[in-house]
Coordinates of C-alpha atoms in Angstrom, one line a residue:
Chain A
X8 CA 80.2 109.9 71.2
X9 CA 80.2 106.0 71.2
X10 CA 77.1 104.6 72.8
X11 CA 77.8 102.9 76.4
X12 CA 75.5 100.8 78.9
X13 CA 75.5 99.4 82.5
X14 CA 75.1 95.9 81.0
X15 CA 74.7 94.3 84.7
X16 CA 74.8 95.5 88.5
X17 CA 75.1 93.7 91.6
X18 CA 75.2 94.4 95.3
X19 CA 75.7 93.2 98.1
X20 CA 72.9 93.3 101.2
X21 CA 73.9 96.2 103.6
X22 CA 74.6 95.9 107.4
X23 CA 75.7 97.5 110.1
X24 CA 79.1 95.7 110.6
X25 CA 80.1 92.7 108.3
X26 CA 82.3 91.8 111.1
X27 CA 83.1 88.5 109.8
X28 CA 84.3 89.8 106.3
X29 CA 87.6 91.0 105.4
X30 CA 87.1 93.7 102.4
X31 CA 87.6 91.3 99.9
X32 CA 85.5 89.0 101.0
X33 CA 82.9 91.3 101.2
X34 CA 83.4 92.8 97.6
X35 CA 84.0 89.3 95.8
X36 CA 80.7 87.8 95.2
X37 CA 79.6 90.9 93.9
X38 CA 82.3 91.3 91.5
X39 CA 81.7 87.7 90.6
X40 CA 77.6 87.6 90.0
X41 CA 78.1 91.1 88.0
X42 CA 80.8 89.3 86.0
X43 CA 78.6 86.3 85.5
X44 CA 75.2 87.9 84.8
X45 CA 77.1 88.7 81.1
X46 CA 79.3 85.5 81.2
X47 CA 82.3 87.9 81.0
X48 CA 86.2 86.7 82.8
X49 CA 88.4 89.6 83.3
X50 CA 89.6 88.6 80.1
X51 CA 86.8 90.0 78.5
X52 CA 87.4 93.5 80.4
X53 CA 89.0 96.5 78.6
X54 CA 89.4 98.7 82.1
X55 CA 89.1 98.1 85.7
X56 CA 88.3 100.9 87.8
X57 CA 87.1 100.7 92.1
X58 CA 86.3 103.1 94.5
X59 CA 87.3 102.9 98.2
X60 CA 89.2 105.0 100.4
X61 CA 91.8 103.9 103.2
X62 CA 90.5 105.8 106.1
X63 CA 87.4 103.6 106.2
X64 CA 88.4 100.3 107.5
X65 CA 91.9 102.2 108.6
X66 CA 94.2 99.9 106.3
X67 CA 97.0 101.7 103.8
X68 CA 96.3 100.3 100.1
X69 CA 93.6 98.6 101.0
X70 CA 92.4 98.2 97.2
X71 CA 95.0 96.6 96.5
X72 CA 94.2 94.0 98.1
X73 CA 90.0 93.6 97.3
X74 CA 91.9 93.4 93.4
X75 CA 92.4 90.1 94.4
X76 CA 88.5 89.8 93.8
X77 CA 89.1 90.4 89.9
X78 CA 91.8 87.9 89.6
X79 CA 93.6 90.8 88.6
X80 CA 97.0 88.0 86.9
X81 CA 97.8 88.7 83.9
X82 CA 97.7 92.2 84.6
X83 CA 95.1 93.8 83.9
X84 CA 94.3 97.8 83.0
X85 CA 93.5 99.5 86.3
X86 CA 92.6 102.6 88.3
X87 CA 91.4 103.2 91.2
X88 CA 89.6 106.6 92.7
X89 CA 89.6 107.8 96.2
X90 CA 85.9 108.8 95.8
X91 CA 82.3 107.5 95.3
X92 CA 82.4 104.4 93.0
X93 CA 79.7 107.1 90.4
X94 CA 83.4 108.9 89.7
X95 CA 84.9 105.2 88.8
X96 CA 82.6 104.7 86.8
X97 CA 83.1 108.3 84.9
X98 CA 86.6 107.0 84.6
X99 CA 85.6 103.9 82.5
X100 CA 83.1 106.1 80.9
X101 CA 85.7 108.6 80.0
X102 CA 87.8 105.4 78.9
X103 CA 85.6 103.9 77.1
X104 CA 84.6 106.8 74.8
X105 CA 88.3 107.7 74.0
X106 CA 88.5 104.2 72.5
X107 CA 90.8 103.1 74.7
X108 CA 87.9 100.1 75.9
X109 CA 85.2 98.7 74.5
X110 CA 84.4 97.0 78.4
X111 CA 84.9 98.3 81.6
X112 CA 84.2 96.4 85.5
X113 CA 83.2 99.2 88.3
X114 CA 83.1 98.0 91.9
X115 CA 83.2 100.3 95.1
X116 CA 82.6 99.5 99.0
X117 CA 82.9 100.0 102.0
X118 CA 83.7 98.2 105.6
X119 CA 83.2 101.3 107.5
X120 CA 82.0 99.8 110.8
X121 CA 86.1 99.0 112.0
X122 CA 86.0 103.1 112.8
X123 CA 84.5 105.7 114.2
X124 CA 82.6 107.1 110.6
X125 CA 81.2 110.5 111.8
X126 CA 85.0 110.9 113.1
X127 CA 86.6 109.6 110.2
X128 CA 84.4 112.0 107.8
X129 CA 86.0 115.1 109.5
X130 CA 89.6 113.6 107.4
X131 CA 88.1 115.0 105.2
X132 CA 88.0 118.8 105.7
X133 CA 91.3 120.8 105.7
X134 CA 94.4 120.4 107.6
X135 CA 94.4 123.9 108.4
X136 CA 91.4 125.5 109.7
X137 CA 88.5 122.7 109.6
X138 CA 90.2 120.0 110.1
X139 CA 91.6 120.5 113.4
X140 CA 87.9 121.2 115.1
X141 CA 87.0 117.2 114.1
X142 CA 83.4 118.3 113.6
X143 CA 81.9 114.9 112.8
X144 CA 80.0 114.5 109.9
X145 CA 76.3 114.7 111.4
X146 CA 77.3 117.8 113.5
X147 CA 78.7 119.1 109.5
X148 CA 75.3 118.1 108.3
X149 CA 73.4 119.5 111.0
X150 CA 75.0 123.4 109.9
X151 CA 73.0 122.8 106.4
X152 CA 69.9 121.8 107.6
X153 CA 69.6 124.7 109.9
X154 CA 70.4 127.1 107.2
X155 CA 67.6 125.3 105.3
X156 CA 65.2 125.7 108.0
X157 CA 66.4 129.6 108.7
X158 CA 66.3 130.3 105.1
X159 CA 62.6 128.5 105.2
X160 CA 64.1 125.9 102.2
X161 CA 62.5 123.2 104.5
X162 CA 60.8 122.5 107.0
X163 CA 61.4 119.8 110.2
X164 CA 57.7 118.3 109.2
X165 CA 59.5 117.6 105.4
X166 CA 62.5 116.7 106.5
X167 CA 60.4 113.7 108.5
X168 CA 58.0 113.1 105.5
X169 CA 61.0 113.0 102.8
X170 CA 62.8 109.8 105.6
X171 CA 59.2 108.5 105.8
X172 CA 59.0 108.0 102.1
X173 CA 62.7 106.7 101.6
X174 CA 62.6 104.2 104.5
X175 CA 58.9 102.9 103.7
X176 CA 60.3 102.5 100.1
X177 CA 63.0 100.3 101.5
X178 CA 60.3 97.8 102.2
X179 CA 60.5 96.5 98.5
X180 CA 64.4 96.5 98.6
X181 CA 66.0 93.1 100.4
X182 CA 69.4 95.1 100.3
X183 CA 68.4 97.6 102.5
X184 CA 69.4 98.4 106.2
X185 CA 66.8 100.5 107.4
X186 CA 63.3 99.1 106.3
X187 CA 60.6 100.9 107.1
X188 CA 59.5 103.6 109.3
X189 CA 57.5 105.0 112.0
X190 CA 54.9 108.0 111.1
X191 CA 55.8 111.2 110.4
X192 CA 53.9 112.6 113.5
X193 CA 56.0 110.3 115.8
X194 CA 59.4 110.8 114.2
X195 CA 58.5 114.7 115.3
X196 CA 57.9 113.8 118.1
X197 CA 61.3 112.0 119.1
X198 CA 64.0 113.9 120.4
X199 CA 66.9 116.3 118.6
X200 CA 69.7 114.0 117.7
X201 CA 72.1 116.7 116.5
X202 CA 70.1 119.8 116.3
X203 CA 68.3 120.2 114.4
X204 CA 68.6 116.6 112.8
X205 CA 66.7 113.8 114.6
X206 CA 67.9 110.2 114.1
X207 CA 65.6 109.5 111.5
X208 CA 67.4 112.6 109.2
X209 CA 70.4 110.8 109.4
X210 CA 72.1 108.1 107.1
X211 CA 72.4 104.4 109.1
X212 CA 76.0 103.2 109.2
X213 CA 76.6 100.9 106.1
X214 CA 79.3 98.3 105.1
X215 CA 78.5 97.2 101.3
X216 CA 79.1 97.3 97.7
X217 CA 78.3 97.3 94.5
X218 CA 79.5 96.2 90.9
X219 CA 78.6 97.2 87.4
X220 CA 80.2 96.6 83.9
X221 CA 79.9 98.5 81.2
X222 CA 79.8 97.9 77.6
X223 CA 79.8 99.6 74.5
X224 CA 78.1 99.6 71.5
X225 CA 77.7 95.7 70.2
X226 CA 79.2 94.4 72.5
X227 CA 76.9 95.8 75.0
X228 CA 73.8 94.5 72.7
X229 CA 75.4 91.1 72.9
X230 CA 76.1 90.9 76.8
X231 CA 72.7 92.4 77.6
X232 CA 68.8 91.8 76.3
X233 CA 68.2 95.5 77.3
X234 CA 71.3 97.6 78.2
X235 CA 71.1 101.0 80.2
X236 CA 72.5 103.2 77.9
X237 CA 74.2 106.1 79.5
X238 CA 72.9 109.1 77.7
X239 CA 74.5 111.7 79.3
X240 CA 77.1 111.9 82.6
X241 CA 78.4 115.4 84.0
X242 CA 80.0 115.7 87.5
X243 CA 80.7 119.3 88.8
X244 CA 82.4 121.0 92.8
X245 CA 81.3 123.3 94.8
X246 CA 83.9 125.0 97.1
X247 CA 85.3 122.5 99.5
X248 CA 85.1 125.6 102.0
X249 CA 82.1 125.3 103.6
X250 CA 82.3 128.7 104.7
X251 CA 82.5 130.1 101.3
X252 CA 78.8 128.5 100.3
X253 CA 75.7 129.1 100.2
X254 CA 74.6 125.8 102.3
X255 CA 71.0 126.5 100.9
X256 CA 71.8 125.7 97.5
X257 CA 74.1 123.3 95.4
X258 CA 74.6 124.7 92.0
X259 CA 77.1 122.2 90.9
X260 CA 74.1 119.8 91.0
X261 CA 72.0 121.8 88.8
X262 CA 75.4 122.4 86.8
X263 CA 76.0 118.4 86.3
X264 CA 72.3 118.5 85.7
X265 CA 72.4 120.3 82.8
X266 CA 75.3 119.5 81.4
X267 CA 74.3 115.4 81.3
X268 CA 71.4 116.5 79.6
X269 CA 69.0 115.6 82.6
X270 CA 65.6 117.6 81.8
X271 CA 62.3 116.5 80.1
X272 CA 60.7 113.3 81.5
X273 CA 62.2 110.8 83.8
X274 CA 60.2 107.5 85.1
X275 CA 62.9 107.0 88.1
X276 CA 65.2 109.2 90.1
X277 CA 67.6 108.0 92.4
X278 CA 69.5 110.5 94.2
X279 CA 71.9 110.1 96.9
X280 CA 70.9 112.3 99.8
X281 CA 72.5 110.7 103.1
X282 CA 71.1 113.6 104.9
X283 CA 67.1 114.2 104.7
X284 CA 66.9 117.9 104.3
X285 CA 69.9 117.1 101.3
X286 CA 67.5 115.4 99.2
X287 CA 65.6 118.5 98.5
X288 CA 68.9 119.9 97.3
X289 CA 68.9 117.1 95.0
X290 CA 65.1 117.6 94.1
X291 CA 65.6 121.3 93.5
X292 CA 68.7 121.4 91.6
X293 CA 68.0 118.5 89.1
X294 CA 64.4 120.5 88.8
X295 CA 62.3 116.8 89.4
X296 CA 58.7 117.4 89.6
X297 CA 55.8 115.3 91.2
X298 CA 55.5 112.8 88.6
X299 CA 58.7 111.1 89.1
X300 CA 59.1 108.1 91.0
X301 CA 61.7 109.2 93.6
X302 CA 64.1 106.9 94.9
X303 CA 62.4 103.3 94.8
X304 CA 65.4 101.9 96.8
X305 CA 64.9 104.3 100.2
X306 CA 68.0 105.5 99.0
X307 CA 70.6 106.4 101.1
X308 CA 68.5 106.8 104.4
X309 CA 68.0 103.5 103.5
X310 CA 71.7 102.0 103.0
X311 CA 74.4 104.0 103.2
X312 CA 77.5 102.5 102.1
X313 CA 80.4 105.3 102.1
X314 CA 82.2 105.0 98.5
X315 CA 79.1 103.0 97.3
X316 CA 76.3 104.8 98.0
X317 CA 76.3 106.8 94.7
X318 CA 77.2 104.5 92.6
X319 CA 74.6 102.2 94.0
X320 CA 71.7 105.5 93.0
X321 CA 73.2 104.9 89.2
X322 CA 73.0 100.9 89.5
X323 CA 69.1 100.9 90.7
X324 CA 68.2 103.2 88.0
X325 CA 70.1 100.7 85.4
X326 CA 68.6 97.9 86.9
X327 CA 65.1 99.0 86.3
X328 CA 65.6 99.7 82.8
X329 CA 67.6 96.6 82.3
X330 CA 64.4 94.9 83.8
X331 CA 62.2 96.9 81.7
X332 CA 60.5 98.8 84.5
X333 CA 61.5 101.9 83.7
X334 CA 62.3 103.6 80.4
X335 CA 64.3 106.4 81.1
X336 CA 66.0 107.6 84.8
X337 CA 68.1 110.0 85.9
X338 CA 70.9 108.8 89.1
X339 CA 72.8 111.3 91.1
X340 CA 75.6 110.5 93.5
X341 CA 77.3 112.7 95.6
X342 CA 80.6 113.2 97.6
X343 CA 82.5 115.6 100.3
X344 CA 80.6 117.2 102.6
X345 CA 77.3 119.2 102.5
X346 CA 76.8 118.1 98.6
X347 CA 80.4 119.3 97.7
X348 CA 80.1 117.4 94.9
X349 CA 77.7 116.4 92.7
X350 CA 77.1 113.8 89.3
X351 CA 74.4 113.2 87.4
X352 CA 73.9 110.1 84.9
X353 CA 70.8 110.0 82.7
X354 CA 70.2 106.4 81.4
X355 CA 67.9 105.0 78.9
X356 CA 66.5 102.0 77.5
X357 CA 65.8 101.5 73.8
X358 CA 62.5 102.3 73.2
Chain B
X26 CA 123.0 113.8 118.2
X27 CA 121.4 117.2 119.6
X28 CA 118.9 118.9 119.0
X29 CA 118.0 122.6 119.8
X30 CA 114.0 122.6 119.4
X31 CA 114.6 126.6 118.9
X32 CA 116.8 126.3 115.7
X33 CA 116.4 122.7 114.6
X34 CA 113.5 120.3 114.3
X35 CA 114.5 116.8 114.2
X36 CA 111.9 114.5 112.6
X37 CA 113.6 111.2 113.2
X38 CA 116.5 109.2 114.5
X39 CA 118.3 109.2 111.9
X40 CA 122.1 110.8 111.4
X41 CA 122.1 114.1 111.7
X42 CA 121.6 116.5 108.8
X43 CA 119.5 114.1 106.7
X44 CA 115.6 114.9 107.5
X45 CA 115.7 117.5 109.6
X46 CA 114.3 120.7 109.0
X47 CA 115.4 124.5 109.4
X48 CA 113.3 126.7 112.0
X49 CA 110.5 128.9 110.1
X50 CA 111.1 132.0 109.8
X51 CA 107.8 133.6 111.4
X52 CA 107.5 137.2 111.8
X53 CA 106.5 138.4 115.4
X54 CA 104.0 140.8 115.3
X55 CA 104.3 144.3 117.4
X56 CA 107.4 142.6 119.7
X57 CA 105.3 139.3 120.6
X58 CA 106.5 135.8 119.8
X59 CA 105.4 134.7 117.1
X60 CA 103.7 131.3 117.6
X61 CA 105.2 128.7 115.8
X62 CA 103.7 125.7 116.6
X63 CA 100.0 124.0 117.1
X64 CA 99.1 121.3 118.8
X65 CA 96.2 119.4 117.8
X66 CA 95.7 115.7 119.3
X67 CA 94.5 113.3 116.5
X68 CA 93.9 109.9 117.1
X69 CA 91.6 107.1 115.1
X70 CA 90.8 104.2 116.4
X71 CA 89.7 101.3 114.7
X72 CA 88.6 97.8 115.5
X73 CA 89.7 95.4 113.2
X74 CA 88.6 92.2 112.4
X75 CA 90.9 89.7 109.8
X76 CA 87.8 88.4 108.2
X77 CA 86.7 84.5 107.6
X78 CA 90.0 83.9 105.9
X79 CA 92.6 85.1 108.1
X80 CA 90.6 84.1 111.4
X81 CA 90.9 80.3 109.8
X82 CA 94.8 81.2 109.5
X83 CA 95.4 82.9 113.1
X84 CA 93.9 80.1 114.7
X85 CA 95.9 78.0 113.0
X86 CA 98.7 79.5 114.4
X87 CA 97.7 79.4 118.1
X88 CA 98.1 75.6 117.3
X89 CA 102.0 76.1 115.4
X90 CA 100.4 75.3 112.1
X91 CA 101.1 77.5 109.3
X92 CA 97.5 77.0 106.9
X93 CA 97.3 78.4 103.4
X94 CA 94.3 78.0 100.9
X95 CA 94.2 76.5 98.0
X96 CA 93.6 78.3 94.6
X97 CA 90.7 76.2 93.0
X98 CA 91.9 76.5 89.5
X99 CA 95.6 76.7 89.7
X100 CA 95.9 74.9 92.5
X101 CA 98.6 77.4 94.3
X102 CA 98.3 77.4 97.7
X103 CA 98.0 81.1 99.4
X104 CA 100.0 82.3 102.5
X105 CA 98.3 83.9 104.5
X106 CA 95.1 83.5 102.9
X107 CA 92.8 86.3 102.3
X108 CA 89.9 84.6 101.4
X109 CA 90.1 84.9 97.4
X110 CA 92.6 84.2 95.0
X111 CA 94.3 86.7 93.6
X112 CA 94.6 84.7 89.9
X113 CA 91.1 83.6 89.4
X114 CA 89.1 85.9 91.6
X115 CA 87.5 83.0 93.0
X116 CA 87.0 82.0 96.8
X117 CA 89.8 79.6 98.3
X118 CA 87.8 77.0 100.6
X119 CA 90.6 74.3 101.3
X120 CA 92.9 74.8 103.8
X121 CA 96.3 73.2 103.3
X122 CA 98.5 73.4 105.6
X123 CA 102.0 74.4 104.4
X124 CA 105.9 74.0 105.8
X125 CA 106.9 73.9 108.7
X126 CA 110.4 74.2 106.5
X127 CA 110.3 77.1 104.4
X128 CA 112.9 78.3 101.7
X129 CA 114.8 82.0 101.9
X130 CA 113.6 83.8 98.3
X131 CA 114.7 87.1 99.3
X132 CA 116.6 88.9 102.0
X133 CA 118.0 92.0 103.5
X134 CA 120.9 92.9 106.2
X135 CA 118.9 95.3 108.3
X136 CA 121.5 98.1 109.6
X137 CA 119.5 100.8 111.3
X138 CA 116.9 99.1 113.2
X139 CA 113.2 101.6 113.8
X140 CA 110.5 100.5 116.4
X141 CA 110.8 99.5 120.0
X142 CA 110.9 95.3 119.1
X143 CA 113.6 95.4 116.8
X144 CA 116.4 93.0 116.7
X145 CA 120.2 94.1 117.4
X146 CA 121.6 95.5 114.6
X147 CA 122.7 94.1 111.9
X148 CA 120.1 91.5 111.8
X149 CA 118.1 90.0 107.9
X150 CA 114.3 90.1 107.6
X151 CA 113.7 88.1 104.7
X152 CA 110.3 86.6 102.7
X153 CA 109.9 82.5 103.7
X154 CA 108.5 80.1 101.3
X155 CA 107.1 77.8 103.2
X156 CA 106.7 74.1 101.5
X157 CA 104.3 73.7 99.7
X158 CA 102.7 77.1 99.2
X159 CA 102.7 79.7 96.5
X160 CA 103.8 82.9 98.5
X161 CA 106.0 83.7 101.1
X162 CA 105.6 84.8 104.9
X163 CA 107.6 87.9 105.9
X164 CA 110.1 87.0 109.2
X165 CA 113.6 88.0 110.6
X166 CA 116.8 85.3 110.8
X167 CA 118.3 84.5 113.8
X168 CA 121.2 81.6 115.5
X169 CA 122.8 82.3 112.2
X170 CA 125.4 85.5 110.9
X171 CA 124.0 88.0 108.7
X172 CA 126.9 87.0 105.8
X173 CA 126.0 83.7 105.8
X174 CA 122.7 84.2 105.0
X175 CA 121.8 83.4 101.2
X176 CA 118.6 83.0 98.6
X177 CA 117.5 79.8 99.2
X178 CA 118.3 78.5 102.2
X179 CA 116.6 76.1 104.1
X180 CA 115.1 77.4 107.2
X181 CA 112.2 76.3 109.9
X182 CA 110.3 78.7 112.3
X183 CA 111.4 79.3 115.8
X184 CA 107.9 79.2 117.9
X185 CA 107.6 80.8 121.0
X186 CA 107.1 78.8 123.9
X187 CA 103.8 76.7 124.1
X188 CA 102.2 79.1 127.1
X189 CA 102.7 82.1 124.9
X190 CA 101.1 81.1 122.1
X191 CA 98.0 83.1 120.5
X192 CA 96.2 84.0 117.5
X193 CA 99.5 86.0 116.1
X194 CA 102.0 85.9 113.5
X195 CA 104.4 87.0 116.7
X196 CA 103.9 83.4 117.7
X197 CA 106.9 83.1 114.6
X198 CA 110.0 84.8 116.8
X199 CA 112.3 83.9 114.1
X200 CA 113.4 81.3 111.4
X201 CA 116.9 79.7 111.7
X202 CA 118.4 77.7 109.1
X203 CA 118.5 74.0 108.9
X204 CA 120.7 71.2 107.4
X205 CA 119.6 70.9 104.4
X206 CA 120.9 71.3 100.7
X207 CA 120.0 74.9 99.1
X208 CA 117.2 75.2 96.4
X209 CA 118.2 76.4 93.5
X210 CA 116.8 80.2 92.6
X211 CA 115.5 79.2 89.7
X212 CA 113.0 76.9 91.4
X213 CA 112.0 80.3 93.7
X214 CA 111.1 82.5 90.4
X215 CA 107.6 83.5 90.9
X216 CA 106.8 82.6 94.5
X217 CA 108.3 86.2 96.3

C-alpha cells in the first residue's frame, strides 16, 4: 500500500439557495484555494475525480460544465461519480494506489435549492414499487426513526440532545447554515414535523461544496507541513430495499468500519448523519465511545450539502490534523436512503 | 401512420416500424384482463437561475448585444459566458462584447423537424462564431436555401422586433447571410 494524504481541503460557506451562482461559479473558488493552498495547476494533478448528480439543480451533464473550474484544456484524466464526493475520493484513492497517480483533485457540490429536494430524493428509490409512491425523503427518514423509537434504540429526548450538540457545535464553524440551537426541553416541546421527526431532527437544505487533493508519498510531504494520511478507507451497501432491512441497524457501517481499520482511539469523529436519530447508527456501528470528540463541525444538521456532505465529514477530520489539532480521526460519509450506504476513512497525522 | 394502442405502441413520430414496440404478452389471470399499463404522474419542477455570468449575458441580450468574457490568460473571449474559463479555471470578469457578424463553422440540413417551434422542413441549424469570440452560439439559417449554405459564411443575427425583446436567446430568430467574402476553414479550426 503506498502511503496517501488529504494535503489541503476547502469549502465553500453553506446557504439555503446560492441563487445568484451558477454551479460553477459556486464550485470554482473552492477548487482554486484547495489548488493554491499546495501551489499545485492542474498540471500538477495525476486524476480528477467530482461528485454531483443531475437531478439536483435539474440540468443533464451538469459536471461537465463545473469542469470548467479545473481548467480541465489540455485534457486532463477524469471521472466523475453520481454519489457523495467521499466515493470520489475512493476513486482517486483506488487510483492513486494502483500507481496510476501520484496526485489526485476531489471536488463535489451541490445547488439543490432550484428543486424541490425532499421530492427529488424519492428519484432515488425504484422505478417499480417505491418509486412510484414519491415518499419524500423526510417522510423516508421518519419510517427509521420510528422503528428506532419502537425498538427503544432511541429516544425523542436523544434524538433532541444529539441536534442540540451538533447545532451548538456549529457555533465554532463560519461554514455552517444552522448555528446554534434552542434547549433540548423546548425543541420537545415544538410540534411533530414529520412524525415522529420535529424540524430540529431534520437536515437544513444546503447548496455548497468542497475540494480536497490528495497526494502521495513525497510528494504529499512536499505539498504539505503535516499531511492527513489516509490509513485506512472501506465503503460497504446495505440493501437498497428498504423493506428488506432492519432500519434499526446499519451493518455495512460497522462492516466499512472494520474493514478501514477504524478501532482503538480516535481524537475526532465526523460522521454524516443528516437525520438525528441516524447519527446513533453511526455511533453504534463505528463502536465510538464517550471520549471522542464527535462532530466539531455540527455536522450535517448543521450544513447539509447533498453530494458534499460526506465528503466534507472526511475534509474536517483532515483539516484538524493538518492543523495539528487532532492526531488521529475517523470520517464517515453516507449515501442512499436510511444509511444505505456507508464509508469510513481513518486518517492520521505523523506522530 | 396508425396506430392500434391494443397491438402497437408507438413511441414517437417517426416512420413507422422504426421505434415502435410490440404489445407485451401479459398473461390474464383466471379470465380477467390483464393490466397492462400504469399510470403514474411525475413531474419536477425546478426554478432556475443562470447565475452571475449568464445574467450579465441575458441582459445583454434584451439590449441586441451579444457579450462574451474574456479569458484572463489566454485572452479568448467566451460565448455565452459561464462565469469561469474553461482553459485556466479562472473567473472571466471582462465583458467584451462580440459580433454582431458571426461566421458559419458548422452546419446541418435539418430534415425531420421535432418540437412545436420548429422551422419548415428542410431548414440548417448551425454553430455561429461571432467576431471576435472564441466559441460559437447555436442558431438556425433562414432568407437563404439549405444548398447554399456552406462552412464559413458570413452571417448576422435576425432580432426580433424591439417590443419583443427580453432576457432570451429567442430574441436571435435567425441568422441570414451577408455580403461578405467567406473565411477560410482553416481560420475556424478550434473555435466549434
Amino acid at each position: 500500500m503506498r502511503d496517501v494524504a488529504i494535503v489541503s481541503v476547502a469549502q465553500t460557506a453553506h446557504r439555503r439557495a446560492a441563487e445568484e451562482l451558477n454551479e460553477v461559479e459556486l464550485i470554482q473558488p473552492v477548487i482554486r484555494s484547495a489548488m493554491d493552498q499546495v501551489g499545485a495547476t492542474i498540471a500538477d494533478i495525476g486524476f480528477t475525480c467530482s461528485g454531483s448528480s443531475d437531478y439536483l439543480a435539474g440540468q443533464a451533464f451538469s459536471f461537465v460544465m463545473t469542469l470548467d473550474a479545473v481548467g480541465a484544456w489540455p485534457p486532463i484524466v477524469e471521472s466523475h461519480v453520481e454519489m457523495d464526493g467521499a466515493w470520489a475520493l475512493y476513486e482517486a484513492w483506488l487510483k492513486i494506489q494502483a500507481g496510476h497517480a501520484d496526485t489526485a483533485l476531489i471536488y463535489s457540490y451541490s445547488k439543490a435549492s432550484p428543486g424541490d429536494l425532499p421530492r427529488v430524493m424519492s428519484r432515488m428509490l425504484d422505478p417499480y414499487y417505491l418509486g412510484p409512491l414519491w415518499p419524500d425523503s423526510v417522510a423516508y427518514a421518519g419510517l427509521q426513526a420510528r422503528a428506532m423509537l419502537d425498538a427503544g434504540t432511541i429516544t425523542e429526548a436523544e434524538m433532541a440532545q444529539i441536534a442540540f450538540r451538533n447545532r451548538e457545535a456549529a457555533r465554532n464553524n463560519p461554514n455552517a447554515q444552522v448555528v446554534g440551537s434552542a434547549s433540548v426541553d423546548e425543541l420537545l416541546a415544538a410540534p411533530m414535523f414529520s412524525d415522529p421527526l420535529r424540524v430540529h431532527d431534520c437536515p437544513p437544505i444546503s447548496d455548497g461544496g468542497v475540494a480536497v487533493v490528495l497526494a502521495a508519498d513525497d510528494r504529499a510531504r512536499a505539498w504539505s507541513d503535516r499531511p492527513a494520511w489516509i490509513r485506512g478507507i472501506d465503503h460497504r451497501i446495505d440493501s437498497h430495499n428498504a423493506g428488506a432491512r432492519d432500519l434499526t441497524t446499519a451493518p455495512s457501517v460497522a462492516i466499512a468500519a472494520e474493514r478501514a481499520g477504524a478501532t482503538g482511539a480516535f481524537d475526532v469523529a465526523e460522521v454524516h448523519a443528516p437525520f438525528s436519530h441516524q447519527e446513533r447508527l453511526v455511533v453504534d456501528g463505528l463502536g465510538l465511545g464517550d471520549d471522542v470528540e464527535l462532530n466539531p463541525s455540527g455536522g450535517a444538521l448543521a450544513a447539509n450539502p447533498m453530494m458534499a456532505a460526506g465528503l466534507l465529514r472526511i475534509a474536517e477530520v483532515a483539516d484538524r490534523i493538518m492543523q495539528g489539532s487532532a492526531g488521529r480521526g475517523v470520517a464517515h460519509a453516507t449515501a442512499g436512503h436510511l444509511m444505505q450506504q456507508n464509508l469510513v476513512a481513518v486518517l492520521e497525522g505523523d506522530s | 401512420m396508425s396506430v392500434d394502442p391494443t397491438e402497437d405502441r408507438s413511441v414517437s413520430v417517426l416512420p413507422d416500424g422504426l421505434w415502435t414496440q410490440p404489445v407485451a404478452d401479459v398473461p390474464g389471470g383466471d379470465g380477467e384482463d390483464p393490466v397492462r399499463r400504469l399510470t403514474v404522474p411525475a413531474a419536477m419542477r425546478y426554478d432556475y437561475t443562470p447565475g452571475l455570468a449568464q445574467s450579465r449575458f441575458l441582459r445583454g441580450l434584451a439590449e441586441k448585444k451579444i457579450l462574451g468574457e474574456r479569458c484572463p490568460v489566454t485572452g479568448d473571449v467566451y460565448v455565452p459566458p459561464r462565469g469561469v474559463s474553461p482553459v485556466s479555471g479562472l473567473r472571466t470578469t471582462e465583458q467584451v462584447e462580440v459580433g454582431p457578424s458571426a461566421t458559419i463553422t458548422a452546419f446541418c440540413v435539418v430534415h425531420i423537424g421535432f418540437g412545436v417551434n420548429a422551422p419548415p422542413t428542410p431548414f440548417v441549424s448551425a454553430l455561429f462564431l461571432p467576431d471576435g469570440a472564441a466559441v460559437s452560439l447555436y442558431g438556425t439559417m433562414g432568407e437563404v436555401s439549405h444548398e447554399d449554405v456552406r462552412i464559413g459564411m458570413r452571417v448576422e443575427p435576425v432580432w426580433v422586433d424591439d417590443d419583443q425583446l427580453t432576457t432570451s436567446m429567442e430574441n436571435i430568430r435567425y441568422w441570414r447571410p451577408i455580403d461578405e467574402p467567406d473565411v477560410p476553414a482553416d481560420e475556424l479550426k478550434g473555435h466549434m
